[in-house]
Every structure is written in C-alpha cells, then in structure tokens.
Short mmCIF file of C-alpha atoms and ligand atoms in Angstrom, two decimals:
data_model
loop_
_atom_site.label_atom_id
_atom_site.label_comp_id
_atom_site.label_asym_id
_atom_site.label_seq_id
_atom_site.Cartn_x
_atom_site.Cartn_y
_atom_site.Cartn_z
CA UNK A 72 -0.59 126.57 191.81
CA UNK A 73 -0.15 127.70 188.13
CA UNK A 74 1.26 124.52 187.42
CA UNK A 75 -1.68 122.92 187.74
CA UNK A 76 -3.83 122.58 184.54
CA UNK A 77 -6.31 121.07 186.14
CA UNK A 78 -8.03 120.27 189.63
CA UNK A 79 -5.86 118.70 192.10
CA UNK A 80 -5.95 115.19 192.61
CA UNK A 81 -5.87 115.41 196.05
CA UNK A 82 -4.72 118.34 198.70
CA UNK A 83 -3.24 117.58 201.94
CA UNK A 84 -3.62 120.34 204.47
CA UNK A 85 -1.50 119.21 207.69
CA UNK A 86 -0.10 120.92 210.32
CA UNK A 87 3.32 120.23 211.07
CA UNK A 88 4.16 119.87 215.34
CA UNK A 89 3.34 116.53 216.11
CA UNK A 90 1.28 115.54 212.94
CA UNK A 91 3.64 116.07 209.85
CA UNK A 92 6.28 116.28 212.25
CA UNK A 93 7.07 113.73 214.78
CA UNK A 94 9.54 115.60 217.60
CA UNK A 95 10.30 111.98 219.40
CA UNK A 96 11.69 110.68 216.33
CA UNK A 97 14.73 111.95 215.85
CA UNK A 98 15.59 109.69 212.45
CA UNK A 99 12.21 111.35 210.99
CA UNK A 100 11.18 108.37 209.54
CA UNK A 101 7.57 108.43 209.30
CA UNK A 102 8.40 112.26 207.83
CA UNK A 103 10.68 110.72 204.96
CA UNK A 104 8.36 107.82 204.49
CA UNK A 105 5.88 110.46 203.67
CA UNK A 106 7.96 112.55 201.60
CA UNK A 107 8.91 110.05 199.03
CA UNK A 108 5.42 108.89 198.90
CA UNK A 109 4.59 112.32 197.98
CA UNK A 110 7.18 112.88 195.55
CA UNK A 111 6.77 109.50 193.72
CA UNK A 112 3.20 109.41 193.42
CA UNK A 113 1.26 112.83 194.20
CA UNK A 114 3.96 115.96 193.83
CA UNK A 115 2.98 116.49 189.78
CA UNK A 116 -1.07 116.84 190.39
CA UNK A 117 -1.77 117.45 193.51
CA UNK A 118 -1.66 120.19 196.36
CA UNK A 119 0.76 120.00 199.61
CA UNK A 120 -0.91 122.89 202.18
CA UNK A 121 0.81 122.75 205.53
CA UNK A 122 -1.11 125.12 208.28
CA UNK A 123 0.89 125.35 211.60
CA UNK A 124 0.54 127.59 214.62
CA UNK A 125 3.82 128.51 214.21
CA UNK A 126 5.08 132.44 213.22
CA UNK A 127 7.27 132.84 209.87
CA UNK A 128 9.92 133.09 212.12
CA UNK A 129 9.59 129.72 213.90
CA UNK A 130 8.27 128.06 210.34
CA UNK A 131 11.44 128.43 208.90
CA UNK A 132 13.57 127.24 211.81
CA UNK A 133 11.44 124.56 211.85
CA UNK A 134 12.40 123.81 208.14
CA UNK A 135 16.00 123.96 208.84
CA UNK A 136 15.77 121.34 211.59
CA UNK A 137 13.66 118.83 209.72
CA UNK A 138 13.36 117.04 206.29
CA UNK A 139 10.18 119.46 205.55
CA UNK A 140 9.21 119.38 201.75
CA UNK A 141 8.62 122.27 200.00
CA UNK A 142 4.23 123.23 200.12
CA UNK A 143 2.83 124.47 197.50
CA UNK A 144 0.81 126.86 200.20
CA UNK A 145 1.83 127.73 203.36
CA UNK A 146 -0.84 128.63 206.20
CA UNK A 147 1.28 129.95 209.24
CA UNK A 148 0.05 131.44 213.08
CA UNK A 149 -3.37 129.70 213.11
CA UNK A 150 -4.96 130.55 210.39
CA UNK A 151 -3.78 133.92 210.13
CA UNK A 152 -1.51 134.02 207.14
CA UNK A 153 -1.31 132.28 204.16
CA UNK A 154 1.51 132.35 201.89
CA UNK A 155 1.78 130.48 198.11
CA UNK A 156 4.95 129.05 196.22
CA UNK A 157 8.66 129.12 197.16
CA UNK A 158 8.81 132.60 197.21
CA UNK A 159 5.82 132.51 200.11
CA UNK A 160 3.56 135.42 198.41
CA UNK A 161 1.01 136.81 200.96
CA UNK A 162 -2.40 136.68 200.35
CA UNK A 163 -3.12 140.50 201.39
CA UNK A 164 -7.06 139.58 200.70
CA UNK A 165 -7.43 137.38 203.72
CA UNK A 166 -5.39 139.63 205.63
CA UNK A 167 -8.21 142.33 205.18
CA UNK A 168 -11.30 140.06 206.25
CA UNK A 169 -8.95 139.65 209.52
CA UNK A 170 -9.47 143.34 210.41
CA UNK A 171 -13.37 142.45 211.41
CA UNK A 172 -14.25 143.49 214.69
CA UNK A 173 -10.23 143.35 215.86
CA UNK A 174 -8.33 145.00 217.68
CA UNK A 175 -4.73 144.09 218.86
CA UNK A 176 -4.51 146.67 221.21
CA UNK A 177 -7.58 146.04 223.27
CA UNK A 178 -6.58 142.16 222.81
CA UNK A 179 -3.23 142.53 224.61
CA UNK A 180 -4.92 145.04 227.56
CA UNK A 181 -7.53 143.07 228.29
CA UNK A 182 -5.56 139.72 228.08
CA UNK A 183 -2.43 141.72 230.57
CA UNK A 184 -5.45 141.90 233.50
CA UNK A 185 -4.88 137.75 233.36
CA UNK A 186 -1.74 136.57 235.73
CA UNK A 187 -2.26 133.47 234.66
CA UNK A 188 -1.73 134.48 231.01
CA UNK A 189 2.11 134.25 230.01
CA UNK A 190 3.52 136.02 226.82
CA UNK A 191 4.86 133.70 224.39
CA UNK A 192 8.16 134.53 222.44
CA UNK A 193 7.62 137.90 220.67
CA UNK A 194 8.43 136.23 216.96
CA UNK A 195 4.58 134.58 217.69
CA UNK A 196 3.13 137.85 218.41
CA UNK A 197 1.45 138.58 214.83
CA UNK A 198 -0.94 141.64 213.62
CA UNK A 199 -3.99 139.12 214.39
CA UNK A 200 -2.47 136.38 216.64
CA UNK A 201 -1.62 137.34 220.28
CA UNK A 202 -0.33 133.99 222.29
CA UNK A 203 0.52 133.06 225.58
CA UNK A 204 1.46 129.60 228.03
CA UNK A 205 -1.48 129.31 230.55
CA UNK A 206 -1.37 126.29 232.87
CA UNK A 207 -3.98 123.17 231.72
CA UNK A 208 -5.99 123.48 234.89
CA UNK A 209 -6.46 127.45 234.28
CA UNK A 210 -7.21 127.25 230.87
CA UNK A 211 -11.20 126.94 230.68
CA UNK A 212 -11.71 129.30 233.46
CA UNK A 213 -9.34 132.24 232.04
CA UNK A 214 -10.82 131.10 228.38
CA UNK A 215 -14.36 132.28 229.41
CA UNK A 216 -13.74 135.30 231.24
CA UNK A 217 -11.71 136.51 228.96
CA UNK A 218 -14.30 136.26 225.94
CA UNK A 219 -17.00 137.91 228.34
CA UNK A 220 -13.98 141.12 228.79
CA UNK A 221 -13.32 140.83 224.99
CA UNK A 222 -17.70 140.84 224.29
CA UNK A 223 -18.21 143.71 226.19
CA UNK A 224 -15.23 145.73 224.35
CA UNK A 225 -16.87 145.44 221.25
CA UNK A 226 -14.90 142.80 220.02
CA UNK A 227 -15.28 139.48 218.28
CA UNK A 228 -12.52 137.15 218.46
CA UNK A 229 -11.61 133.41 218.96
CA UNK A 230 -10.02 132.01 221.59
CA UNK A 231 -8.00 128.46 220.92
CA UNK A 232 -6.43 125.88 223.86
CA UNK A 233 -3.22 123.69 221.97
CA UNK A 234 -1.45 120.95 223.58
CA UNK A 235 -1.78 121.43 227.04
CA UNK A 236 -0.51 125.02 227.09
CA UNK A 237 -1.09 127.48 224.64
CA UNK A 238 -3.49 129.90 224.28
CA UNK A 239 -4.14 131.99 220.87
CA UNK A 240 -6.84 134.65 220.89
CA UNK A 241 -7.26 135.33 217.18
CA UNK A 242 -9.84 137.18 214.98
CA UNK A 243 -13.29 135.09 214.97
CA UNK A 244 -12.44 134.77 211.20
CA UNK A 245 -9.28 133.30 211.68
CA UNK A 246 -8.01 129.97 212.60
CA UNK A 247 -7.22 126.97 210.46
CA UNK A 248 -11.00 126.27 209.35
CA UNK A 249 -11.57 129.49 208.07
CA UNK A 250 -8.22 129.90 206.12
CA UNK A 251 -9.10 126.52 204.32
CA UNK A 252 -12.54 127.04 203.94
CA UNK A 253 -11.45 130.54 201.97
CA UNK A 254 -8.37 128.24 200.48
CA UNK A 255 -11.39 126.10 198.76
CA UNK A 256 -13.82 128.59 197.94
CA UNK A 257 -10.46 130.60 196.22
CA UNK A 258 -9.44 127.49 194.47
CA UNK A 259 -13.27 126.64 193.35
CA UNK A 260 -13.39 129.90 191.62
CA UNK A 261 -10.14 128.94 189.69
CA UNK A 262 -11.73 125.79 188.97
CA UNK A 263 -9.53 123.88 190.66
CA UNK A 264 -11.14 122.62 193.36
CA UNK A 265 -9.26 119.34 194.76
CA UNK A 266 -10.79 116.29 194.06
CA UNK A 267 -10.49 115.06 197.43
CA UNK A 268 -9.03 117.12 200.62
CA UNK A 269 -7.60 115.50 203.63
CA UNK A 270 -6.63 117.64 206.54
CA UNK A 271 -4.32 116.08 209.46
CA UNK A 272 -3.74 117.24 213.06
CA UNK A 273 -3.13 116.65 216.48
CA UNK A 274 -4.36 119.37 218.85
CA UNK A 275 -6.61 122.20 219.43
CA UNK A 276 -5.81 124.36 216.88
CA UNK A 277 -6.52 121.56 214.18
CA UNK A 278 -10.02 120.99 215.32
CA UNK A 279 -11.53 123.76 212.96
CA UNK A 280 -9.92 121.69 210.38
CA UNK A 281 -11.81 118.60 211.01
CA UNK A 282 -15.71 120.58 210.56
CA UNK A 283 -15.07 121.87 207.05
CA UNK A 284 -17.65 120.47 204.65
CA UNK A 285 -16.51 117.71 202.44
CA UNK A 286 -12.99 117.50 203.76
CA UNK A 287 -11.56 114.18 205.27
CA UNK A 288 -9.71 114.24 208.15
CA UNK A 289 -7.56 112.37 210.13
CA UNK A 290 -6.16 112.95 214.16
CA UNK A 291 -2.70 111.08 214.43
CA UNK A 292 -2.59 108.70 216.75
CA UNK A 293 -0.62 110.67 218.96
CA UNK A 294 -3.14 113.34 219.35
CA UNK A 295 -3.80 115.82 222.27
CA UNK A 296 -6.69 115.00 224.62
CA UNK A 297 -7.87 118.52 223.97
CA UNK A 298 -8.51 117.55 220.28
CA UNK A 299 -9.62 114.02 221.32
CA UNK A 300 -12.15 115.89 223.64
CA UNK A 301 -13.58 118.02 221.03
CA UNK A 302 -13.67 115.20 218.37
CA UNK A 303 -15.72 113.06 220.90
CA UNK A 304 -18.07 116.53 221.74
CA UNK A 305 -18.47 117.01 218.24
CA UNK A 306 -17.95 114.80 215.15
CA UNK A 307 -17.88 110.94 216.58
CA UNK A 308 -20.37 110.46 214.18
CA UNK A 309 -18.52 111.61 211.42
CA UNK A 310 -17.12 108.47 209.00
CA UNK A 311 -15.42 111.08 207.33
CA UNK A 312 -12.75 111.70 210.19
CA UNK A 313 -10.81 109.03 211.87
CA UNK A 314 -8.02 108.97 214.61
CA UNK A 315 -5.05 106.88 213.31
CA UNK A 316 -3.60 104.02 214.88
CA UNK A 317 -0.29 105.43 213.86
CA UNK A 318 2.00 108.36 214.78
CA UNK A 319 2.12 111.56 213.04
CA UNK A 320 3.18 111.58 209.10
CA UNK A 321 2.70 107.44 209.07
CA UNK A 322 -0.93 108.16 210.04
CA UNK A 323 -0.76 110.60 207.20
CA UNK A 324 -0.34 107.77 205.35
CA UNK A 325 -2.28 105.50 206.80
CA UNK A 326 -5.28 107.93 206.08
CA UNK A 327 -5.06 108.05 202.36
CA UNK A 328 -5.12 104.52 202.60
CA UNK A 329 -7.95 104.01 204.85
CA UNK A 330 -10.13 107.14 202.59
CA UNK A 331 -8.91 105.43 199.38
CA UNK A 332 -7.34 108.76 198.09
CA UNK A 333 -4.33 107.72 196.02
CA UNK A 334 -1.57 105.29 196.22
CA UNK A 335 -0.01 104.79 199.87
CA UNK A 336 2.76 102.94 199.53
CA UNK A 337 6.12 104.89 200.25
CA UNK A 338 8.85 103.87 198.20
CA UNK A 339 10.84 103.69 201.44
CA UNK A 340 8.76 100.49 202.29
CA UNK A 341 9.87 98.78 198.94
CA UNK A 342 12.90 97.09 199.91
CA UNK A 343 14.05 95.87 196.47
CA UNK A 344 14.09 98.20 193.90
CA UNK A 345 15.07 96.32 190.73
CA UNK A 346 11.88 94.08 191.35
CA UNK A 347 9.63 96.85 190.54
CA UNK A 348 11.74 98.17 187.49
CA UNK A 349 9.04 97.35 184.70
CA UNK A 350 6.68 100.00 186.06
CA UNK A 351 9.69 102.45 185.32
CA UNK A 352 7.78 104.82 182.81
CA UNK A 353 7.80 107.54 184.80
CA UNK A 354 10.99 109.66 185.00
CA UNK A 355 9.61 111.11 188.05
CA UNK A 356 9.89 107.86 189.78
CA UNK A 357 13.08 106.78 188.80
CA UNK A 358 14.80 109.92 190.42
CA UNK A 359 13.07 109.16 193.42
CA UNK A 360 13.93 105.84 193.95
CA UNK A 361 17.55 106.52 192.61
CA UNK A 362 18.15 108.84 195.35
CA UNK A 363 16.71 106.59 197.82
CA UNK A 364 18.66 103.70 196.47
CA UNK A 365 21.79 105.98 197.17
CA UNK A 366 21.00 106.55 200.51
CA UNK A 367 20.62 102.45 201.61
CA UNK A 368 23.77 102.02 199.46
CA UNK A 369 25.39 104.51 201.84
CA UNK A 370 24.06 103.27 204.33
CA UNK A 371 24.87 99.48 203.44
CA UNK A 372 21.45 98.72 204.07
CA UNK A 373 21.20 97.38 200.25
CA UNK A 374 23.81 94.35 199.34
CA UNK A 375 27.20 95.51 197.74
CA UNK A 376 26.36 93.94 194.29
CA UNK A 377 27.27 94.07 190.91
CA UNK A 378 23.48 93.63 189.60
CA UNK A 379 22.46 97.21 190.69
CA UNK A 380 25.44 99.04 189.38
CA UNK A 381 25.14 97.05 186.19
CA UNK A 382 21.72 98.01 186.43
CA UNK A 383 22.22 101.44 186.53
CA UNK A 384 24.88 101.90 184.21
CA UNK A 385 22.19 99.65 181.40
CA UNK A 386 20.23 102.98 182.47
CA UNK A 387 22.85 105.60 181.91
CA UNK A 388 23.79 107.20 178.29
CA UNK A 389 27.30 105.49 177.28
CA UNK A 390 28.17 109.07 176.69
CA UNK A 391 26.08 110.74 179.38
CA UNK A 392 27.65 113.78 181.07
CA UNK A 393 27.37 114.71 185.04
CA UNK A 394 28.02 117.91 185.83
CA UNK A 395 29.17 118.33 189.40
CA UNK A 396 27.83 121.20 191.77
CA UNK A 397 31.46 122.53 191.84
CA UNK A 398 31.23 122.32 188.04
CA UNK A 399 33.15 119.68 186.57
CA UNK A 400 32.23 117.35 184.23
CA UNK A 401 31.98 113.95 184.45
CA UNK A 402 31.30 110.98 182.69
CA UNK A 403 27.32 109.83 184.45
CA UNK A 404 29.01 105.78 183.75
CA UNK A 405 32.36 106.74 185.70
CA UNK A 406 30.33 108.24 188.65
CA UNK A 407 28.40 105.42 188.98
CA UNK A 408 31.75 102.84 189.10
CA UNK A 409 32.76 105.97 191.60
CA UNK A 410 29.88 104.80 193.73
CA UNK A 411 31.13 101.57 194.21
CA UNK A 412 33.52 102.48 196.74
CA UNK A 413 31.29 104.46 199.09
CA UNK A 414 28.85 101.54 200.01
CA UNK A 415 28.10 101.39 203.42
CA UNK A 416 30.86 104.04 204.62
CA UNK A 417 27.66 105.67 205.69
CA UNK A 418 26.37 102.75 208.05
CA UNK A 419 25.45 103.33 211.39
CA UNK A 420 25.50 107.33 210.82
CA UNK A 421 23.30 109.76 210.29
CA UNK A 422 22.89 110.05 206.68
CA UNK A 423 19.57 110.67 204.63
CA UNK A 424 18.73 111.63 201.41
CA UNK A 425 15.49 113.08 200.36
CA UNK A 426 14.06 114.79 197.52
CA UNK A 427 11.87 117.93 196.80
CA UNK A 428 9.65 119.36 194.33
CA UNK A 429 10.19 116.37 191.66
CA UNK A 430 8.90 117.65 188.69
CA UNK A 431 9.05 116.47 184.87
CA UNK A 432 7.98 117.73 181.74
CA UNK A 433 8.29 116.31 178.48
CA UNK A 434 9.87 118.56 176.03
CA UNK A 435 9.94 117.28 172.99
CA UNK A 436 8.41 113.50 171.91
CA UNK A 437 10.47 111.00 173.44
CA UNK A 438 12.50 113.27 176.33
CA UNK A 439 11.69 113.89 179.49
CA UNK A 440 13.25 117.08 181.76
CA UNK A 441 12.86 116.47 185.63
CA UNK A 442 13.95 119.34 187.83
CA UNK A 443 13.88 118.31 192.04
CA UNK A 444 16.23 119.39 195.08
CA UNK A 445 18.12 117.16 196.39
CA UNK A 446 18.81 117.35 200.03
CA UNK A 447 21.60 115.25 201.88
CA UNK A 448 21.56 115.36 205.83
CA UNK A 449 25.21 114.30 206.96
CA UNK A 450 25.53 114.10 210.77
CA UNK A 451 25.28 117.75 211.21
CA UNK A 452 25.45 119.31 207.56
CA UNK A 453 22.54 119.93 205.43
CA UNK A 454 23.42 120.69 201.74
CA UNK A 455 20.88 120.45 198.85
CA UNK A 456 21.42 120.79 195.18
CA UNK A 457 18.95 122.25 192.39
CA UNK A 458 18.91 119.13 190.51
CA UNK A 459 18.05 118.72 186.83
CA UNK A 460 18.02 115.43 184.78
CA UNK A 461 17.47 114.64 181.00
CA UNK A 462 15.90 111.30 180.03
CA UNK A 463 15.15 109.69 176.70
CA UNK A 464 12.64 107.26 176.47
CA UNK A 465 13.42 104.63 173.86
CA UNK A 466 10.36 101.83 172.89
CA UNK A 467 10.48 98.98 174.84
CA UNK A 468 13.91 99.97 176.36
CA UNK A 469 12.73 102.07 179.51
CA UNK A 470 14.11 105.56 180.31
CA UNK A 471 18.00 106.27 180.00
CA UNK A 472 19.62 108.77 181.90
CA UNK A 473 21.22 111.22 179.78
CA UNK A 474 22.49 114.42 181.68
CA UNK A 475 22.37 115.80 185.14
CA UNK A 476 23.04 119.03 186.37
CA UNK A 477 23.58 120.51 189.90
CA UNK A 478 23.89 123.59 191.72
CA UNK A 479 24.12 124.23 195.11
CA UNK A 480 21.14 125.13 196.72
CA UNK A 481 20.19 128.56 197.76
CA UNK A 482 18.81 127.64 201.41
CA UNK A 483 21.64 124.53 201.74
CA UNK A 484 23.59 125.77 204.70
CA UNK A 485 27.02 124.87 203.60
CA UNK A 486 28.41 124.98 199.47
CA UNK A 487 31.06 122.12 200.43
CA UNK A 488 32.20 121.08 197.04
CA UNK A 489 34.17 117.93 198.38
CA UNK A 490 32.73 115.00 199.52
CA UNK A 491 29.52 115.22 197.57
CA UNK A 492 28.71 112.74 194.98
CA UNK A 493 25.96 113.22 193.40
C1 GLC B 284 2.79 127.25 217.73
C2 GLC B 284 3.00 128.74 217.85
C3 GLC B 284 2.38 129.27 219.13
C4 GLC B 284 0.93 128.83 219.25
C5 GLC B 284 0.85 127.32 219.12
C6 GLC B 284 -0.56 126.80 219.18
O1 GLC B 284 3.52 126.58 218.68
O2 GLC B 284 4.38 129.03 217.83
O3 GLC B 284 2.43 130.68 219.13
O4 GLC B 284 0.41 129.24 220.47
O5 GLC B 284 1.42 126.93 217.89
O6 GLC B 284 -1.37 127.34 218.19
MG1 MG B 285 0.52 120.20 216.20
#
C-alpha cells in the first residue's frame, strides 16, 4: 500500500470461488479478461483486496491452479486473517480483537455433540475459524441450536452457511464485513480511503460484504441461493448492490461498468491492437497489450502479417538489447523477426499469457521503467519471469522500447530456459 501516494481510485474486495474465479471455465476467460483490465487501466492507483473462505494453505493452491493476480491485500478463512503485499505480512492487530469472547476449545466440543456436523480438511481449521460439511436440509436447524449451546457457554460467535454445504463458526467479530469494515477505517486513518469500493461475491460468506456502509456491491450472476436469499431478506432496496447478469469475474466487470467506477473495457475485448495505437502514452499499456498480442499471435488468432511486426520493430530501439531469462543477450529487433516463425504453432492449445503487478515509474524526464511478471501457461507448465522494460518517450514519436530484462520467477514452477521467447 506504500506505493500509493494518494487515495485509491477504486478498491475491489472479491472473493475468489465462484466470483473472481469461475471453476466451470476451464480456459479462465472471464478471469484473464479481468486481469488485463486491471493491469491496463487500474493496477498503478488503485487497491486489489481478495477475501476468500479459503485457509493459507488452500489460497495458495488455489493460486497455482489459476491465472490469480497478485492483491495488494489478502483477506483469507472468512474474515479471519488478513495479510498485505507479496510477502503476505499479518496484521497481528486484528488478530487480537478476534480473541473477544472466543474460545476454540469450547467451539470444537460443543460443535462434536452435532452428528450432522462433518470436519472439514484440517488445513481450514484456523485459531478463529472451525469448519465443517453439514447437509442443506440440516443446516438451519443445527445453525440455531448450536448458537443457543455456544450462548449459554459464555460465548459470542458467528455462525455462516456457504454454498450449500459449509458451515464456519467464527468469532462474532470476524467474517468478511468486519475485516473490511476495519480494512477502511485502517486505510481512512492513513488517509487513503478508496474513492469508491466495490465488493463481489457469490455465497454466504460474502453477504457481510454487501451491508458495509458506502461500499458497492455486486452478486455474480452465478450466485448461491443462500446469498440470493439473504439479499432478497435484506438489501433489495439497496441501488447500491446489484446481481449481475454475468458469471463470476465478467460480472466483475460488468459492475464497474454499471456503478461507473473506472474504465471497463478489457483489452482482451479489443481485437485490433494497432487501431488503438495513438492512445499509446502510457508504457504501462503497451506491455500489456504486447503480451496479449503475443499470446493471439501464438495462438494464430491475429493474421500472420508484416504490418504488426513492422509495427513493432518502428517501436523497438535499432540498438535495443533483450536479455533472455537464461541470460543471453539479444538484439530486442532480431527477437521480434524470431517471432515470426512461432505464429500460430500455439493454435488450438492451451497457451495463455498474462501479466502481473504492471508497474512504471518515470525516472528521469523522458524514460519510463516498467517492472510486471510475466506468466505463460503452456498445456501443463506454468513459468513466469520478473520482467523489467526501459522506454524512452520521444515528442510526437510515441514510446520506444529500449531494454528488457528477465528472470525467472521465484514461484514459476519450472526454470526451463528453452523454448521461452520472451
Ligand atoms: C472455503 C474454505 C472452507 C469454508 C468455505 C466457506 O471453501 O476452505 O473452510 O468453509 O470457504 O466459507
Ligand atoms: Mg465463493
């Protein structure tokens, strides 16, 4: 968040299951159409929370099966921990308001008396998240006995229904609401309280979300009856929360469209990119739609013509230097006449490119230095490269490409020198 000068344009807060995440897609499209929108128009100012039900643990699987971008916060088992940066610091003051009338001990006794009640996967388990599978038609029933048990011992905790089968009893402090109400008040005292805040769900443990003051909201199209339910119980009325007509990260989208929050049109619905070259100011951009421009030229989804390698070699430095993840050096003009001969020996496989983090800063007058990830799914393989690129900016000319540099990625699951290209 220290990169941030000032208050963020706009902060997302989504969970990920079946909102920011759509499991009966397996191309991810909606995901990378929402990814590139992010990077091209709203990584540099603004705030990317996700808040899932899901453990560390199962978080980070999670991000090694899906094109996830990086958050700039991460709000993991309901509500219960919240994490900032890459290096996922824990916020050890909400942790301590968690301890409030709590007890995990007297949580998993009384909840044991329940046959109904079955223990999830110990990774979900967490100092002040205890979850379990109960059966749809059990679930109010069990739900109010067990708060009068929990009541009588002295306790005070909250217990959450998700899609159709899960069952969290948390602290009554907890859950997603309360982390992002403290998430606002937190960044409010920073003076950096977003402009706008847009929080996106699908089931029961997103409904806190959607009763925070001052907070838009949207329920994918796709979402559970349980959060449907509530929504109808409790905020119809509310203009401020709508359910999408579209599935999971394109009703994201569809959202900050419909709110008026930013720009959202994904790059990956532009299907010619040399039409919209003379907005090409920002350096930002242009590695976005670069690397997206690879991918469809992998993919032979763009024509095999001369105009965009011309194109992109009127871009590149005459003496611009590449310098390959295994660490050679090449020429950035002879890569590109490289590229030539892989268009299309992607098609029909399953190949996507993505980036993450896209960030520039301009140095000194006239040069910009963008740093991103770039991440390259290939059938199976996932490899990712720390990417950085130096642009000049000459009047009236657009920016030029001047050097890029990449290393292998710490998190990219195989260091395979051959085969990549840039
Ligand atoms: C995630 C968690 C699970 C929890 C569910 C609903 O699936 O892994 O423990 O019950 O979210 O909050
Ligand atoms: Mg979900």
């Amino acid at each position: 968040m220290e990169r941030l000068t000032s208050p963020p344009r706009l902060m997302i807060v989504s969970d990920l299951d079946h909102t920011m995440v759509d499991h009966h897609d397996p191309e991810n499209l909606s995901l990378l159409r929402f990814n590139s929108l992010w990077e091209h128009a709203y990584r540099h100012d603004s705030l990317l929370v996700f808040s899932t039900g899901r453990s560390p643990t199962l978080y980070k699987e999670l991000r090694k099966e899906k094109p996830l971008l990086t958050p700039d916060i991460t709000i993991m088992s309901v509500g219960t921990e919240i994490t900032y940066g890459n290096s996922m610091v824990p916020d050890h003051g909400w942790v301590e308001t968690l301890n409030n009338k709590w007890d995990l001990g007297i949580v998993k006794e009384e909840a044991s008396k329940f046959s109904e009640l079955k223990l999830q996967a110990e990774t979900e388990q967490r100092p002040h998240k205890v979850s379990f599978y109960v059966d749809k038609s059990k679930a109010q029933e069990v739900t109010k006995e067990l708060s009068q048990r929990f009541l009588k011992r002295g306790l005070d905790v909250k217990i959450i229904y998700s899609g159709g089968m899960d069952l969290d009893i948390l602290p009554q402090g907890a859950g997603k609401g309360q982390a992002l109400a403290y998430l606002l008040k937190k960044l409010k005292t920073e003076g950096k309280l977003p402009v706008n805040t847009l929080a996106c769900g699908d089931s029961g443990n997103d409904a806190e979300l959607f009763s925070i003051p001052d907070v838009y909201g949207v329920m994918v199209s796709n979402a559970q009856e349980e959060l449907l339910k509530w929504h109808a119980e409790n905020a119809k009325d509310n203009p401020k929360v709508i359910h999408a007509k579209e599935r999971c990260a394109g009703g994201i989208i569809q959202a900050i469209g419909h709110f008026k929050l930013g720009p959202n049109l994904s790059p990956r619905d532009v299907s010619d990119f040399l039409e919209c070259k003379v907005e090409n100011v920002n350096p930002g951009h242009e590695v976005v739609k670069f690397f997206l421009f690879y991918e469809r030229w992998r993919r032979g989804e763009v024509e095999n013509s001369e105009a965009y390698t011309a194109s992109l070699k009127a871009s590149s430095h005459p003496g611009g230097v590449f310098v390959h993840p295994s660490g050679t050096e090449k020429s950035l003009r002879d890569t590109i006449d490289e590229l030539r001969k892989y268009h299309g020996d992607k098609q029909g496989k399953k190949f996507r490119v993505w980036t993450d983090q896209v960030l520039a800063t301009d140095t000194t007058p006239g040069t910009w230095i963008v740093k991103l990830d770039k991440w390259e799914q290939d059938g199976e393989e996932r490899r990712g490269c720390t990417t950085t690129v130096k642009f000049t900016a000459k009047e009236g000319e657009g920016l030029v490409w001047e050097h890029v540099q990449q290393t292998w990625s710490e998190e990219s699951n195989v260091k395979n020198d051959s085969s990549w290209i840039i």
